[in-house]
Structures are given as structure tokens and as C-alpha cells.
């Protein structure tokens, strides 16, 4: 039975924009009674072409906002923010952080041709953490790293099935297939919403891997090991916030979430307002 006085269990989730909704959907499927606060930093998207300092500053500001709003655990639903900022976030915050990385390890385990492709933002592709994943798990496999400038912006605008998006994706993916890739990693949470189009381009023989289900499993594991975060009994709620225009967000959020949602404004403070100091 619902106990209205039982403490609210709240998970904070953020991304540079709407991409992290793919992760939130995967967690929600497994956790119907937890409350979520989701922040889309759409006023500052994309992160993938920005400096490391900018991304660290934004990630710090957004996580602080989530903690201030009552989040007891943070899910970084952004590969770029994880690659660039997660170590500093963990050093700075006391709340637990679940983060994500491109699914290079499972892709290497899956490939039969010995060639995999990784689609991600520029900053993720050139990050030391992706270099480490390639070093640790990529022995004997050819890993084709493909940056995709501009793709996040197309998803932010809701262009999931336009001719332009399809043509651009074809240009990015065709060289990977031509070099023998039979497995593609979607190393950016925005790209998950383009998966049907990507699969259409590659054909069914190419296997596509992304990390949202793994992040959901990890979040659930964490919650089940922490008594203070045990799910309540009432249906969980979502609070959606954006640093971009809430009016624009309303349409794209509802489209990606799969039902109408209300999106509220979060003040878009300048990136330098809370640069991390160590
Ligand atoms: N969804 C973010 C990621 O997973 C996109 C980053 C960006 O804004 O460029 O990397």
C-alpha cells in the first residue's frame, strides 16, 4: 500500500540535451516506483565539440542542480560528459554516480569479421577513456572510430527521419561497412534515437550495440544494494528540466519519451560561473 509519508527515492539524470532520455527510458522500464529528475542542458548542447573545461564546468553545474533538487544518485546519461568529466565529478561529489562509456568491449566480443565501428562525438572519440577501452579490449580487432559532428543537433531538432539525416548517416557509415565492420557501437545517447534509420542503412547483417540497457542494469543494481534508495510503492514521477527553450523542448521531449510531457525551465547559468577548482 502507498505510504505518502515514506521518503521519496529520487534519481537525477542528465545529458547535454535530449539524448539521455534513451537512458532514462531504459531505467524507467526497470524501476516503475522511483522518482526521476532529468536535466537536458540543451541551452549548451552539443558538448561534443566543446573544450574539456567547458564540459567539466557544465557537468559540475548540472550535477549540483540535481543534488540541490533532491537527487540521491546521479546518472550521467552522456558519453561525452562521462569521458571528460566523470573523474572530477566523483572526486567532488558525495552522491554516487553511475556513468557510461561506448560499448566497445561487447562489440569486440560480438564481431565475427574482426572489424567494429564506433560512432560518437568528436570529444568522446579523441578522449583518453576511449583510447583506454581500445587498448584494453581491442586486441586483434580493428576499431574504426568515426566522429559525427552535427548529428546531436539533428536529434535535438527532432530530425529523426529526414532525408538530410539519412544522407549524412549514410556518408558516415558507408566507409565503415566498406572496411568490413559487422558491429556498430552507438557511443552517444542521442544516436540511440537514430537506431532504426542506422539499421535501415546498414541492413540486418550489421549488429548495433548501445549502452542504455547496461546503464539501467547498473543503476538498478546500485539501488537494490542501498537500503536508503529502496524503491517506494507508488508510481514514480518524472520532472523534466531544460536549460534551453521549454517551449521547443516540449515537442521533442514528448516525441522521444513517447507521450506528452511538461518541460520546465532551468536557469542557464554561464559555464564559467562554477568552474571546478582543484
Ligand atoms: N548525448 C551526448 C553523448 O552521449 C551528446 C554529447 C553532445 O552534446 O555532443 O555523448
PDB file of C-alpha atoms and ligand atoms in Angstrom:
ATOM      1  CA  UNK A   1       0.000   0.000   0.000  1.00  0.00           C
ATOM      2  CA  UNK A   2       1.201   3.526  -0.702  1.00  0.00           C
ATOM      3  CA  UNK A   3       2.593   5.358   2.276  1.00  0.00           C
ATOM      4  CA  UNK A   4       2.509   9.076   1.444  1.00  0.00           C
ATOM      5  CA  UNK A   5       4.969   9.878   4.233  1.00  0.00           C
ATOM      6  CA  UNK A   6       7.616   7.416   3.030  1.00  0.00           C
ATOM      7  CA  UNK A   7      10.750   9.171   1.771  1.00  0.00           C
ATOM      8  CA  UNK A   8      10.928   9.875  -1.922  1.00  0.00           C
ATOM      9  CA  UNK A   9      13.602   7.960  -3.773  1.00  0.00           C
ATOM     10  CA  UNK A  10      14.998  10.269  -6.398  1.00  0.00           C
ATOM     11  CA  UNK A  11      17.463   9.600  -9.168  1.00  0.00           C
ATOM     12  CA  UNK A  12      18.965  12.553 -11.066  1.00  0.00           C
ATOM     13  CA  UNK A  13      19.760  12.009 -14.749  1.00  0.00           C
ATOM     14  CA  UNK A  14      21.420  14.456 -17.120  1.00  0.00           C
ATOM     15  CA  UNK A  15      22.718  14.851 -20.637  1.00  0.00           C
ATOM     16  CA  UNK A  16      23.817  17.700 -22.870  1.00  0.00           C
ATOM     17  CA  UNK A  17      20.292  17.521 -24.250  1.00  0.00           C
ATOM     18  CA  UNK A  18      17.559  15.063 -25.101  1.00  0.00           C
ATOM     19  CA  UNK A  19      19.797  12.042 -25.831  1.00  0.00           C
ATOM     20  CA  UNK A  20      19.807  10.893 -22.220  1.00  0.00           C
ATOM     21  CA  UNK A  21      16.071  10.265 -22.468  1.00  0.00           C
ATOM     22  CA  UNK A  22      17.074   6.978 -24.133  1.00  0.00           C
ATOM     23  CA  UNK A  23      18.838   6.022 -20.899  1.00  0.00           C
ATOM     24  CA  UNK A  24      16.029   7.327 -18.700  1.00  0.00           C
ATOM     25  CA  UNK A  25      13.515   5.224 -20.653  1.00  0.00           C
ATOM     26  CA  UNK A  26      15.632   2.109 -20.089  1.00  0.00           C
ATOM     27  CA  UNK A  27      15.863   2.774 -16.332  1.00  0.00           C
ATOM     28  CA  UNK A  28      12.174   3.653 -16.031  1.00  0.00           C
ATOM     29  CA  UNK A  29      11.250   0.327 -17.635  1.00  0.00           C
ATOM     30  CA  UNK A  30      13.046  -1.464 -14.797  1.00  0.00           C
ATOM     31  CA  UNK A  31      12.127   0.950 -11.992  1.00  0.00           C
ATOM     32  CA  UNK A  32       8.457   1.990 -12.021  1.00  0.00           C
ATOM     33  CA  UNK A  33       8.395   3.440  -8.492  1.00  0.00           C
ATOM     34  CA  UNK A  34      11.457   5.675  -8.380  1.00  0.00           C
ATOM     35  CA  UNK A  35      11.173   9.439  -8.964  1.00  0.00           C
ATOM     36  CA  UNK A  36      13.422  10.960 -11.614  1.00  0.00           C
ATOM     37  CA  UNK A  37      14.680  14.456 -12.251  1.00  0.00           C
ATOM     38  CA  UNK A  38      16.020  14.793 -15.781  1.00  0.00           C
ATOM     39  CA  UNK A  39      18.051  17.808 -16.871  1.00  0.00           C
ATOM     40  CA  UNK A  40      18.703  18.443 -20.552  1.00  0.00           C
ATOM     41  CA  UNK A  41      21.470  21.024 -20.923  1.00  0.00           C
ATOM     42  CA  UNK A  42      20.088  21.858 -24.363  1.00  0.00           C
ATOM     43  CA  UNK A  43      20.974  25.530 -23.924  1.00  0.00           C
ATOM     44  CA  UNK A  44      24.609  24.398 -24.132  1.00  0.00           C
ATOM     45  CA  UNK A  45      24.381  21.409 -26.482  1.00  0.00           C
ATOM     46  CA  UNK A  46      26.291  19.984 -28.172  1.00  0.00           C
ATOM     47  CA  UNK A  47      29.051  19.170 -25.689  1.00  0.00           C
ATOM     48  CA  UNK A  48      30.925  17.078 -28.234  1.00  0.00           C
ATOM     49  CA  UNK A  49      32.647  19.976 -29.985  1.00  0.00           C
ATOM     50  CA  UNK A  50      33.360  21.992 -26.814  1.00  0.00           C
ATOM     51  CA  UNK A  51      36.516  22.274 -24.717  1.00  0.00           C
ATOM     52  CA  UNK A  52      37.096  19.864 -21.838  1.00  0.00           C
ATOM     53  CA  UNK A  53      36.981  22.840 -19.464  1.00  0.00           C
ATOM     54  CA  UNK A  54      33.520  23.835 -20.711  1.00  0.00           C
ATOM     55  CA  UNK A  55      32.155  20.283 -20.420  1.00  0.00           C
ATOM     56  CA  UNK A  56      33.577  19.871 -16.897  1.00  0.00           C
ATOM     57  CA  UNK A  57      32.041  23.148 -15.864  1.00  0.00           C
ATOM     58  CA  UNK A  58      28.611  22.279 -17.265  1.00  0.00           C
ATOM     59  CA  UNK A  59      28.664  18.766 -15.793  1.00  0.00           C
ATOM     60  CA  UNK A  60      29.545  20.224 -12.400  1.00  0.00           C
ATOM     61  CA  UNK A  61      26.811  22.845 -12.576  1.00  0.00           C
ATOM     62  CA  UNK A  62      24.138  20.383 -13.699  1.00  0.00           C
ATOM     63  CA  UNK A  63      25.001  17.741 -11.094  1.00  0.00           C
ATOM     64  CA  UNK A  64      24.906  20.413  -8.383  1.00  0.00           C
ATOM     65  CA  UNK A  65      21.446  21.438  -9.612  1.00  0.00           C
ATOM     66  CA  UNK A  66      20.288  17.805  -9.444  1.00  0.00           C
ATOM     67  CA  UNK A  67      21.625  17.350  -5.920  1.00  0.00           C
ATOM     68  CA  UNK A  68      20.027  20.656  -4.832  1.00  0.00           C
ATOM     69  CA  UNK A  69      16.732  19.387  -6.262  1.00  0.00           C
ATOM     70  CA  UNK A  70      16.958  16.248  -4.115  1.00  0.00           C
ATOM     71  CA  UNK A  71      18.692  13.651  -6.294  1.00  0.00           C
ATOM     72  CA  UNK A  72      20.267  10.905  -4.167  1.00  0.00           C
ATOM     73  CA  UNK A  73      22.143   9.314  -7.021  1.00  0.00           C
ATOM     74  CA  UNK A  74      23.299  10.755 -10.348  1.00  0.00           C
ATOM     75  CA  UNK A  75      23.217   9.006 -13.708  1.00  0.00           C
ATOM     76  CA  UNK A  76      25.439  10.663 -16.311  1.00  0.00           C
ATOM     77  CA  UNK A  77      23.415   9.789 -19.418  1.00  0.00           C
ATOM     78  CA  UNK A  78      26.057  11.247 -21.716  1.00  0.00           C
ATOM     79  CA  UNK A  79      29.157   9.519 -23.062  1.00  0.00           C
ATOM     80  CA  UNK A  80      30.921  12.828 -23.675  1.00  0.00           C
ATOM     81  CA  UNK A  81      30.379  14.158 -20.149  1.00  0.00           C
ATOM     82  CA  UNK A  82      31.476  10.804 -18.753  1.00  0.00           C
ATOM     83  CA  UNK A  83      34.638  10.670 -20.870  1.00  0.00           C
ATOM     84  CA  UNK A  84      35.660  14.206 -19.980  1.00  0.00           C
ATOM     85  CA  UNK A  85      34.260  14.962 -16.539  1.00  0.00           C
ATOM     86  CA  UNK A  86      33.288  11.891 -14.520  1.00  0.00           C
ATOM     87  CA  UNK A  87      36.560  11.521 -12.597  1.00  0.00           C
ATOM     88  CA  UNK A  88      36.329  15.097 -11.361  1.00  0.00           C
ATOM     89  CA  UNK A  89      32.628  14.755 -10.562  1.00  0.00           C
ATOM     90  CA  UNK A  90      33.334  11.649  -8.477  1.00  0.00           C
ATOM     91  CA  UNK A  91      36.163  13.403  -6.657  1.00  0.00           C
ATOM     92  CA  UNK A  92      33.948  16.354  -5.855  1.00  0.00           C
ATOM     93  CA  UNK A  93      30.548  14.856  -5.026  1.00  0.00           C
ATOM     94  CA  UNK A  94      29.481  12.606  -2.201  1.00  0.00           C
ATOM     95  CA  UNK A  95      26.420  11.235  -4.004  1.00  0.00           C
ATOM     96  CA  UNK A  96      27.021   8.048  -6.021  1.00  0.00           C
ATOM     97  CA  UNK A  97      27.442   8.437  -9.762  1.00  0.00           C
ATOM     98  CA  UNK A  98      26.519   5.904 -12.430  1.00  0.00           C
ATOM     99  CA  UNK A  99      28.202   6.766 -15.713  1.00  0.00           C
ATOM    100  CA  UNK A 100      28.511   5.299 -19.188  1.00  0.00           C
ATOM    101  CA  UNK A 101      31.008   4.586 -21.926  1.00  0.00           C
ATOM    102  CA  UNK A 102      30.808   3.391 -25.542  1.00  0.00           C
ATOM    103  CA  UNK A 103      30.096  -0.360 -25.644  1.00  0.00           C
ATOM    104  CA  UNK A 104      33.445  -1.254 -27.232  1.00  0.00           C
ATOM    105  CA  UNK A 105      34.001  -4.324 -25.030  1.00  0.00           C
ATOM    106  CA  UNK A 106      30.736  -6.118 -26.003  1.00  0.00           C
ATOM    107  CA  UNK A 107      31.214  -5.086 -29.636  1.00  0.00           C
ATOM    108  CA  UNK A 108      34.673  -6.682 -29.698  1.00  0.00           C
ATOM    109  CA  UNK A 109      33.172  -9.839 -28.183  1.00  0.00           C
ATOM    110  CA  UNK A 110      30.464  -9.883 -30.853  1.00  0.00           C
ATOM    111  CA  UNK A 111      32.331  -9.191 -34.099  1.00  0.00           C
ATOM    112  CA  UNK A 112      32.957 -12.069 -36.498  1.00  0.00           C
ATOM    113  CA  UNK A 113      34.815 -10.031 -39.116  1.00  0.00           C
ATOM    114  CA  UNK A 114      37.220  -8.553 -36.560  1.00  0.00           C
ATOM    115  CA  UNK A 115      36.176  -5.010 -37.518  1.00  0.00           C
ATOM    116  CA  UNK A 116      33.912  -2.741 -35.456  1.00  0.00           C
ATOM    117  CA  UNK A 117      32.802   0.843 -35.972  1.00  0.00           C
ATOM    118  CA  UNK A 118      32.246   3.386 -33.200  1.00  0.00           C
ATOM    119  CA  UNK A 119      30.019   6.421 -33.789  1.00  0.00           C
ATOM    120  CA  UNK A 120      30.463   9.149 -31.176  1.00  0.00           C
ATOM    121  CA  UNK A 121      31.077  12.860 -30.702  1.00  0.00           C
ATOM    122  CA  UNK A 122      34.461  14.381 -31.558  1.00  0.00           C
ATOM    123  CA  UNK A 123      35.359  14.889 -27.899  1.00  0.00           C
ATOM    124  CA  UNK A 124      34.469  11.290 -26.974  1.00  0.00           C
ATOM    125  CA  UNK A 125      36.373   9.812 -29.928  1.00  0.00           C
ATOM    126  CA  UNK A 126      39.575  11.637 -29.034  1.00  0.00           C
ATOM    127  CA  UNK A 127      39.256  11.121 -25.265  1.00  0.00           C
ATOM    128  CA  UNK A 128      41.795   9.138 -23.229  1.00  0.00           C
ATOM    129  CA  UNK A 129      38.970   6.929 -21.960  1.00  0.00           C
ATOM    130  CA  UNK A 130      38.139   5.690 -25.469  1.00  0.00           C
ATOM    131  CA  UNK A 131      41.870   5.170 -26.118  1.00  0.00           C
ATOM    132  CA  UNK A 132      41.961   3.059 -22.944  1.00  0.00           C
ATOM    133  CA  UNK A 133      38.909   0.997 -23.994  1.00  0.00           C
ATOM    134  CA  UNK A 134      40.563   0.305 -27.378  1.00  0.00           C
ATOM    135  CA  UNK A 135      43.834  -0.661 -25.665  1.00  0.00           C
ATOM    136  CA  UNK A 136      42.212  -2.891 -23.040  1.00  0.00           C
ATOM    137  CA  UNK A 137      39.610  -4.677 -25.141  1.00  0.00           C
ATOM    138  CA  UNK A 138      40.563  -4.138 -28.766  1.00  0.00           C
ATOM    139  CA  UNK A 139      43.481  -6.552 -29.120  1.00  0.00           C
ATOM    140  CA  UNK A 140      43.350  -8.238 -32.501  1.00  0.00           C
ATOM    141  CA  UNK A 141      40.327  -6.229 -33.634  1.00  0.00           C
ATOM    142  CA  UNK A 142      40.256  -3.254 -35.981  1.00  0.00           C
ATOM    143  CA  UNK A 143      38.329  -0.421 -34.323  1.00  0.00           C
ATOM    144  CA  UNK A 144      37.151   2.317 -36.676  1.00  0.00           C
ATOM    145  CA  UNK A 145      36.466   5.479 -34.680  1.00  0.00           C
ATOM    146  CA  UNK A 146      34.001   7.741 -36.504  1.00  0.00           C
ATOM    147  CA  UNK A 147      33.283  11.224 -35.135  1.00  0.00           C
ATOM    148  CA  UNK A 148      29.838  12.548 -36.152  1.00  0.00           C
ATOM    149  CA  UNK A 149      29.843  16.367 -35.941  1.00  0.00           C
ATOM    150  CA  UNK A 150      26.361  17.838 -36.273  1.00  0.00           C
ATOM    151  CA  UNK A 151      24.443  14.633 -35.543  1.00  0.00           C
ATOM    152  CA  UNK A 152      23.474  15.639 -31.996  1.00  0.00           C
ATOM    153  CA  UNK A 153      21.998  18.886 -33.343  1.00  0.00           C
ATOM    154  CA  UNK A 154      19.801  16.930 -35.792  1.00  0.00           C
ATOM    155  CA  UNK A 155      18.384  14.848 -32.929  1.00  0.00           C
ATOM    156  CA  UNK A 156      17.905  17.972 -30.791  1.00  0.00           C
ATOM    157  CA  UNK A 157      15.793  19.363 -33.655  1.00  0.00           C
ATOM    158  CA  UNK A 158      13.790  16.142 -33.887  1.00  0.00           C
ATOM    159  CA  UNK A 159      15.100  15.286 -37.378  1.00  0.00           C
ATOM    160  CA  UNK A 160      14.994  11.546 -36.831  1.00  0.00           C
ATOM    161  CA  UNK A 161      13.792  10.554 -40.268  1.00  0.00           C
ATOM    162  CA  UNK A 162      14.609  13.440 -42.613  1.00  0.00           C
ATOM    163  CA  UNK A 163      16.333  12.866 -45.964  1.00  0.00           C
ATOM    164  CA  UNK A 164      19.191  15.070 -44.798  1.00  0.00           C
ATOM    165  CA  UNK A 165      19.783  12.929 -41.683  1.00  0.00           C
ATOM    166  CA  UNK A 166      19.634   9.748 -43.744  1.00  0.00           C
ATOM    167  CA  UNK A 167      22.139  11.074 -46.305  1.00  0.00           C
ATOM    168  CA  UNK A 168      24.507  12.290 -43.616  1.00  0.00           C
ATOM    169  CA  UNK A 169      24.346   8.981 -41.746  1.00  0.00           C
ATOM    170  CA  UNK A 170      24.987   7.095 -44.975  1.00  0.00           C
ATOM    171  CA  UNK A 171      28.157   9.152 -45.533  1.00  0.00           C
ATOM    172  CA  UNK A 172      29.375   8.381 -42.010  1.00  0.00           C
ATOM    173  CA  UNK A 173      28.548   4.677 -42.028  1.00  0.00           C
ATOM    174  CA  UNK A 174      29.300   3.546 -45.604  1.00  0.00           C
ATOM    175  CA  UNK A 175      33.113   3.692 -45.186  1.00  0.00           C
ATOM    176  CA  UNK A 176      32.877   1.595 -42.003  1.00  0.00           C
ATOM    177  CA  UNK A 177      30.842  -1.110 -43.745  1.00  0.00           C
ATOM    178  CA  UNK A 178      33.181  -0.962 -46.753  1.00  0.00           C
ATOM    179  CA  UNK A 179      36.087  -1.736 -44.419  1.00  0.00           C
ATOM    180  CA  UNK A 180      34.299  -4.829 -43.096  1.00  0.00           C
ATOM    181  CA  UNK A 181      32.598  -3.618 -39.911  1.00  0.00           C
ATOM    182  CA  UNK A 182      29.859  -6.068 -38.860  1.00  0.00           C
ATOM    183  CA  UNK A 183      29.207  -4.391 -35.496  1.00  0.00           C
ATOM    184  CA  UNK A 184      28.472  -0.717 -34.813  1.00  0.00           C
ATOM    185  CA  UNK A 185      28.678   0.970 -31.420  1.00  0.00           C
ATOM    186  CA  UNK A 186      26.395   3.956 -30.809  1.00  0.00           C
ATOM    187  CA  UNK A 187      28.699   5.876 -28.458  1.00  0.00           C
ATOM    188  CA  UNK A 188      26.377   8.830 -27.909  1.00  0.00           C
ATOM    189  CA  UNK A 189      22.982   8.661 -26.241  1.00  0.00           C
ATOM    190  CA  UNK A 190      21.420  10.916 -28.886  1.00  0.00           C
ATOM    191  CA  UNK A 191      22.217   8.386 -31.621  1.00  0.00           C
ATOM    192  CA  UNK A 192      20.030   5.736 -29.976  1.00  0.00           C
ATOM    193  CA  UNK A 193      17.022   7.612 -31.352  1.00  0.00           C
ATOM    194  CA  UNK A 194      18.501   7.184 -34.841  1.00  0.00           C
ATOM    195  CA  UNK A 195      18.945   3.429 -34.465  1.00  0.00           C
ATOM    196  CA  UNK A 196      16.035   2.467 -36.784  1.00  0.00           C
ATOM    197  CA  UNK A 197      17.483   4.662 -39.532  1.00  0.00           C
ATOM    198  CA  UNK A 198      21.032   3.398 -38.925  1.00  0.00           C
ATOM    199  CA  UNK A 199      19.826  -0.217 -39.090  1.00  0.00           C
ATOM    200  CA  UNK A 200      17.948   0.594 -42.291  1.00  0.00           C
ATOM    201  CA  UNK A 201      21.191   1.924 -43.796  1.00  0.00           C
ATOM    202  CA  UNK A 202      23.410  -0.952 -42.652  1.00  0.00           C
ATOM    203  CA  UNK A 203      20.942  -3.758 -43.306  1.00  0.00           C
ATOM    204  CA  UNK A 204      20.128  -6.509 -40.814  1.00  0.00           C
ATOM    205  CA  UNK A 205      23.556  -8.183 -41.049  1.00  0.00           C
ATOM    206  CA  UNK A 206      25.223  -5.409 -39.066  1.00  0.00           C
ATOM    207  CA  UNK A 207      24.726  -5.622 -35.308  1.00  0.00           C
ATOM    208  CA  UNK A 208      24.152  -2.357 -33.434  1.00  0.00           C
ATOM    209  CA  UNK A 209      25.127  -2.032 -29.777  1.00  0.00           C
ATOM    210  CA  UNK A 210      24.408   0.818 -27.361  1.00  0.00           C
ATOM    211  CA  UNK A 211      24.726   1.144 -23.596  1.00  0.00           C
ATOM    212  CA  UNK A 212      21.338   2.266 -22.238  1.00  0.00           C
ATOM    213  CA  UNK A 213      20.240  -1.194 -21.023  1.00  0.00           C
ATOM    214  CA  UNK A 214      23.633  -1.731 -19.339  1.00  0.00           C
ATOM    215  CA  UNK A 215      23.378   1.630 -17.559  1.00  0.00           C
ATOM    216  CA  UNK A 216      19.827   0.761 -16.462  1.00  0.00           C
ATOM    217  CA  UNK A 217      21.026  -2.585 -15.068  1.00  0.00           C
ATOM    218  CA  UNK A 218      23.864  -0.870 -13.226  1.00  0.00           C
ATOM    219  CA  UNK A 219      21.503   1.743 -11.765  1.00  0.00           C
ATOM    220  CA  UNK A 220      19.067  -0.934 -10.596  1.00  0.00           C
ATOM    221  CA  UNK A 221      21.946  -2.922  -9.076  1.00  0.00           C
ATOM    222  CA  UNK A 222      23.062   0.147  -7.218  1.00  0.00           C
ATOM    223  CA  UNK A 223      19.569   0.932  -5.949  1.00  0.00           C
ATOM    224  CA  UNK A 224      18.990  -2.623  -4.771  1.00  0.00           C
ATOM    225  CA  UNK A 225      22.228  -2.576  -2.743  1.00  0.00           C
ATOM    226  CA  UNK A 226      21.381   0.639  -0.934  1.00  0.00           C
ATOM    227  CA  UNK A 227      18.688   0.465   1.687  1.00  0.00           C
ATOM    228  CA  UNK A 228      18.178   4.240   1.640  1.00  0.00           C
ATOM    229  CA  UNK A 229      17.297   4.048  -2.031  1.00  0.00           C
ATOM    230  CA  UNK A 230      14.859   1.177  -1.929  1.00  0.00           C
ATOM    231  CA  UNK A 231      12.023   1.933  -4.310  1.00  0.00           C
ATOM    232  CA  UNK A 232       8.743   3.076  -2.755  1.00  0.00           C
ATOM    233  CA  UNK A 233       5.381   1.646  -3.633  1.00  0.00           C
ATOM    234  CA  UNK A 234       3.671   4.418  -5.532  1.00  0.00           C
ATOM    235  CA  UNK A 235       4.145   5.024  -9.243  1.00  0.00           C
ATOM    236  CA  UNK A 236       7.266   7.102  -9.808  1.00  0.00           C
ATOM    237  CA  UNK A 237       7.185  10.529 -11.384  1.00  0.00           C
ATOM    238  CA  UNK A 238       9.463  12.404 -13.738  1.00  0.00           C
ATOM    239  CA  UNK A 239      10.435  16.051 -13.515  1.00  0.00           C
ATOM    240  CA  UNK A 240      11.846  17.282 -16.828  1.00  0.00           C
ATOM    241  CA  UNK A 241      14.023  20.401 -16.888  1.00  0.00           C
ATOM    242  CA  UNK A 242      15.917  22.119 -19.689  1.00  0.00           C
ATOM    243  CA  UNK A 243      18.398  24.977 -19.944  1.00  0.00           C
ATOM    244  CA  UNK A 244      17.096  25.536 -23.478  1.00  0.00           C
ATOM    245  CA  UNK A 245      13.689  26.794 -24.514  1.00  0.00           C
ATOM    246  CA  UNK A 246      10.971  24.860 -22.636  1.00  0.00           C
ATOM    247  CA  UNK A 247       8.509  25.531 -25.487  1.00  0.00           C
ATOM    248  CA  UNK A 248      10.801  23.878 -28.045  1.00  0.00           C
ATOM    249  CA  UNK A 249      11.667  21.131 -25.576  1.00  0.00           C
ATOM    250  CA  UNK A 250       8.034  20.202 -25.023  1.00  0.00           C
ATOM    251  CA  UNK A 251       7.635  18.873 -28.565  1.00  0.00           C
ATOM    252  CA  UNK A 252      10.884  16.944 -28.857  1.00  0.00           C
ATOM    253  CA  UNK A 253      10.710  15.554 -25.292  1.00  0.00           C
ATOM    254  CA  UNK A 254       7.161  14.278 -25.877  1.00  0.00           C
ATOM    255  CA  UNK A 255       8.183  12.734 -29.204  1.00  0.00           C
ATOM    256  CA  UNK A 256      11.198  10.913 -27.726  1.00  0.00           C
ATOM    257  CA  UNK A 257       9.527   9.989 -24.436  1.00  0.00           C
ATOM    258  CA  UNK A 258       6.539   8.560 -26.305  1.00  0.00           C
ATOM    259  CA  UNK A 259       3.809  10.513 -24.510  1.00  0.00           C
ATOM    260  CA  UNK A 260       3.108  14.194 -23.788  1.00  0.00           C
ATOM    261  CA  UNK A 261       5.338  15.607 -21.050  1.00  0.00           C
ATOM    262  CA  UNK A 262       5.734  19.006 -19.473  1.00  0.00           C
ATOM    263  CA  UNK A 263       9.222  20.515 -19.542  1.00  0.00           C
ATOM    264  CA  UNK A 264      10.221  23.292 -17.174  1.00  0.00           C
ATOM    265  CA  UNK A 265      12.964  25.872 -17.487  1.00  0.00           C
ATOM    266  CA  UNK A 266      16.226  25.625 -15.556  1.00  0.00           C
ATOM    267  CA  UNK A 267      18.224  28.828 -15.471  1.00  0.00           C
ATOM    268  CA  UNK A 268      21.058  28.655 -17.994  1.00  0.00           C
ATOM    269  CA  UNK A 269      23.949  29.994 -15.944  1.00  0.00           C
ATOM    270  CA  UNK A 270      27.147  30.783 -17.862  1.00  0.00           C
ATOM    271  CA  UNK A 271      29.694  27.983 -17.950  1.00  0.00           C
ATOM    272  CA  UNK A 272      32.322  29.989 -16.104  1.00  0.00           C
ATOM    273  CA  UNK A 273      30.007  30.579 -13.133  1.00  0.00           C
ATOM    274  CA  UNK A 274      31.158  27.475 -11.317  1.00  0.00           C
ATOM    275  CA  UNK A 275      34.356  26.235 -12.927  1.00  0.00           C
ATOM    276  CA  UNK A 276      35.784  23.412 -10.879  1.00  0.00           C
ATOM    277  CA  UNK A 277      38.783  24.258  -8.782  1.00  0.00           C
ATOM    278  CA  UNK A 278      41.236  21.633  -7.572  1.00  0.00           C
TER     279      UNK A 278
HETATM  280  N1  LIG B   1      24.335  12.561 -25.618  1.00  0.00           N
HETATM  281  C1  LIG B   1      25.691  13.016 -25.564  1.00  0.00           C
HETATM  282  C2  LIG B   1      26.653  11.830 -25.543  1.00  0.00           C
HETATM  283  O1  LIG B   1      26.254  10.734 -25.206  1.00  0.00           O
HETATM  284  C3  LIG B   1      25.922  14.012 -26.673  1.00  0.00           C
HETATM  285  C4  LIG B   1      27.027  14.960 -26.397  1.00  0.00           C
HETATM  286  C5  LIG B   1      26.939  16.230 -27.185  1.00  0.00           C
HETATM  287  O2  LIG B   1      26.143  17.080 -26.819  1.00  0.00           O
HETATM  288  O3  LIG B   1      27.701  16.387 -28.151  1.00  0.00           O
HETATM  289  O4  LIG B   1      27.816  11.965 -25.827  1.00  0.00           O
END
